[in-house]
Amino acid sequence: MEIPKLIDATGPLSFAYAVPKLHPWAISARSDLRPRRAQNNMRYTRFTWRRSTRLSSSSKHNAGPPKKKNFLIRSVSVHPMDEDTLEGQITNNSVSGDAIRRRFLNYFAARGHKILPSASLVPDDPTVLLTIAGMLQFKPIFLGKQPRHAASVATAQRCIRTNDIQNVGRTSRHHTFFEMLGNFSFGDYFKREAINWSWELTTKEFGLPPERLWVSVFEDDDEAYSIWHDEVGVSKEHIKRMGEEDNFWTSGVTGPCGPCSEIYYDFHPDQGYSNADLGDDTRFIEFYNLVFMQYNRKDDGSLEPLKQKNIDTGMGLERMARILQKVPNNYETDLIFPIIEKASKLAMISYANADNVTKTNLKIIGDHMRAVVFLISDGVLPSNIGRGYVVRRLIRRIVRIGRLLGIKGDGDQNSEGAFLPVLAESVIELSNHIDPLVKTRTTRILDELEREELRFVNTLERGEKLLDQFLSNALSFGHTNGDKPQLSGKDAFLLYDTYGFPIEITTEVAEEKGVSVDMNGFDVEMEKQRQQSQAAHNVVKLSVGSDSELARDIPDTEFLGYETLSASAIVKGLLVDGNPVKEVSEGNDAEILLNRTPFYAESGGQIGDNGFLYSFEDEDGTQKTIIEIKDVQKPFGNIFVHKGKIREGKIAVGLEVDAAVNAKLRQRAKVHHTATHLLQAALKSVIGEETSQAGSLVAFDRLRFDFNFHRPLLEHEITEIEELINRWIAEATHVQTKVMPLADAKRAGAIAMFGEKYGEQVRVVEVPGVSMELCGGTHVSNTSEVRGFKIISEQGIASGVRRIEAVAGEAYVEYVNSRDNYMKRLCSMLKVKAEDVTKRVENILDELRMTRNEVSNLRNQLAILKASIIASKAFIIESSNMRVVVESMDDTDADALKSAAEYLVGSLQDPVAVVLGSCPGDQKVSLVAAFSPGVVKMGIQAGKFIGGIAKICGGGGGGRPNFAQAGGKNPEKLLVALESARAELVAALNEKTS
């Protein structure tokens, strides 16, 4: 096996190592990744997987060296780094963050690992919002869904994690953005190699003193303990056995699992080993984690050995940099500190001399800036949902903290400018060895940050003042009543909804002042807004107290609509104008509650069904009552409210009715709902996986789909989306629906709507090979039922949110037929074939433009002719020998009026002042003033003059000193306005020459 040349900034290396042969063993695994609770160690939400392979025919507990026939022995010369060489190393860049990353990857490249690039921060895994661990890109391999492309790999993975955001800057090690260095084995090597290599890398390659290193193992993992103690030589006092919560990784209730082992660095070895607590992050930091996936947990909870074992490890780059660079926290390493220095400079403060609160704020800025720059680079733009909300939340947190530190403007004499782009330039400069593509996206990153910051600043000051007022009131009320101060959910929601304050910022500011936030109340207000944003016909108005009584007395409605469109039911409740009643007679509207129904109630964007309720005479089956149902809602959870009118007879509580859904309308809804799923899949395929749903409407006549995207779709993209969807329709794929546990659905790759709440059991709708979504709506059984798909509009509805409206099925046919009829009429009128319409229309437009130009020229000539006649009406002001023309030109249009005025000024001797007016249409007045140079020199300006005259006609206008135009809407006042113009001109000219 060819060993890559080892490149290292510190010179040659010297040690011996064994490289395992690559075994082409098949991988089979299933399960999902579940975050583990963060401890005082390096578990960045533990999406960490491990499995191992047999080293030889010996048992898994064999503590001896591996059999030689399974290994190739290699040696390379090394200079280990001792304690003395660590001092001052940062000055020669040998322990820089970039060097650590490079040396890690080189180390494993020399041991047969394939070096892979970092995956995007936007994962392919639909169950995870952002890439939060190094192993995420290999999840399909661990699950056995994809074949391995290499037996072992190593990466430096960019990660985002926000569940510990409150600890960022306050501890020495928490981040939202971090890099995880990892080596992975897919059925190749296992514990012995993983442990030995991690120790060798740590102590020889990076030169950490062994006496400062501690190790944790799972309490029952005797094999790992033996390797650490007997082979590696770690003393018993420096090995800690820990329980399942700390050192046993699981992928779920069942499935692959295995013990973990971690390496810790001891900052205070002088404290000894008696009662040492690895969770004490003032003394220890976990920097390397190894997880060994070796078991399968069965349904009964028992463990069985996996036939194929894997390894996944993670070394925190920022943590190793802190250790090697000998700084007190991760933020003061060369990976982050340049950003902090730039922020300090903008705030005109010294980080070294700052107090702890200021240092914490600067650390938060340094951390968050890295996160937002790399997220935007990977295509995640600020928005109010999903990944975009993460970016927006972090940006607004930086802006608020920057203002608290006194940062004003961009630091370049522009106090109104944005400072985020200035900080982003530092991040981009540091990104070369992390992701070279970031620098190529500089313009997009800086523009997006500037837009988002300035947008937020517009409302920040008002919101801050209001928040201060709310907090002051809460503190005052709490002190007066002896209660703990609390900000109401209603006030918190006002800040969120009106002033753009993320609830996390409100909570953070409140906590700084000792005030809690009523989050339950906030959630209630959020839900109210969601319901109120629906169309007015969706709202069921209830009198005070009736909703709670109704919800208590009426059981949930049994929905039968997936299987049938008709069923018998019992009337369990009636409402008229929101009030409960026992009976409703013919001609009245009613809201009807049934024990069971085939009617779909509006939810998930799909509108409610239409149809009828019938009841019959008991004796002869004569029809007795007919109720037309126009809408169905679910305002009380799973209680369906059927809104309708009593067309015949009467309806009473307890009556048995037959419920029948309008099958044609239901089919239209089904078609549009399935087409919506196809549209989302097509959008992800054409414009990128980072786009996500922001809302939808599934109606009988059309569908509407809102999605996050930063620009309008191009014409060719719309065409590509339509072609892709229509191809999927033509493939006549069977649509599958099934109910399964939520965890299983996510594991299978089903797309969930971000922010939606799901129960333990969910309904999954899948178009195999195209789309898989969590959805409770109704769908066609085969894509061929959709018949055809056409986008009828695409537009922006909010910042970063676009909307597509489209038609499918019967609505598509109606749309095409309607357009075809228009085309036939057009062809008949133009007397051409359909394929020649465009050319014929272009010719007509050209002819029309030529005709209009000719007409305009004729009008101008006519106006000039009229002007030549009007010229004779010019009168002279003797004091200044100035000629003045103030006249009406009937219905002359504005352009011709202008030509006439210019003609008069040019043909009459300077100085001359011309004011002309006309009424070119109903409720329309045109005015123009043209003054020669001699008039302008007197200080009389046409622009200022004509504005006052136009006001008389109910209008306004202005222009240059020598020429101006104006308009009005009161033609009856034109002559009065011209008389006023004549008088004012004479007065002004006499005054100037007196």
Coordinates of C-alpha atoms in Angstrom, one line a residue, residues 16 181 205 217 231 271 322 325 387 508 594 596 659 697 702:
A16 CA 7.0 2.9 14.1
L181 CA -10.9 16.3 13.4
E205 CA 3.1 13.9 17.0
V217 CA -13.5 4.1 29.6
E231 CA -0.3 -1.9 26.0
Q271 CA -3.5 18.6 42.4
R322 CA -5.8 25.9 23.2
Q325 CA -0.8 27.3 22.2
R387 CA -31.6 27.0 9.2
E508 CA -31.1 36.6 27.6
L594 CA -70.0 14.6 14.3
R596 CA -67.1 10.4 12.8
A659 CA -72.1 12.3 5.3
L697 CA -52.0 26.2 0.4
R702 CA -54.6 25.8 -7.4

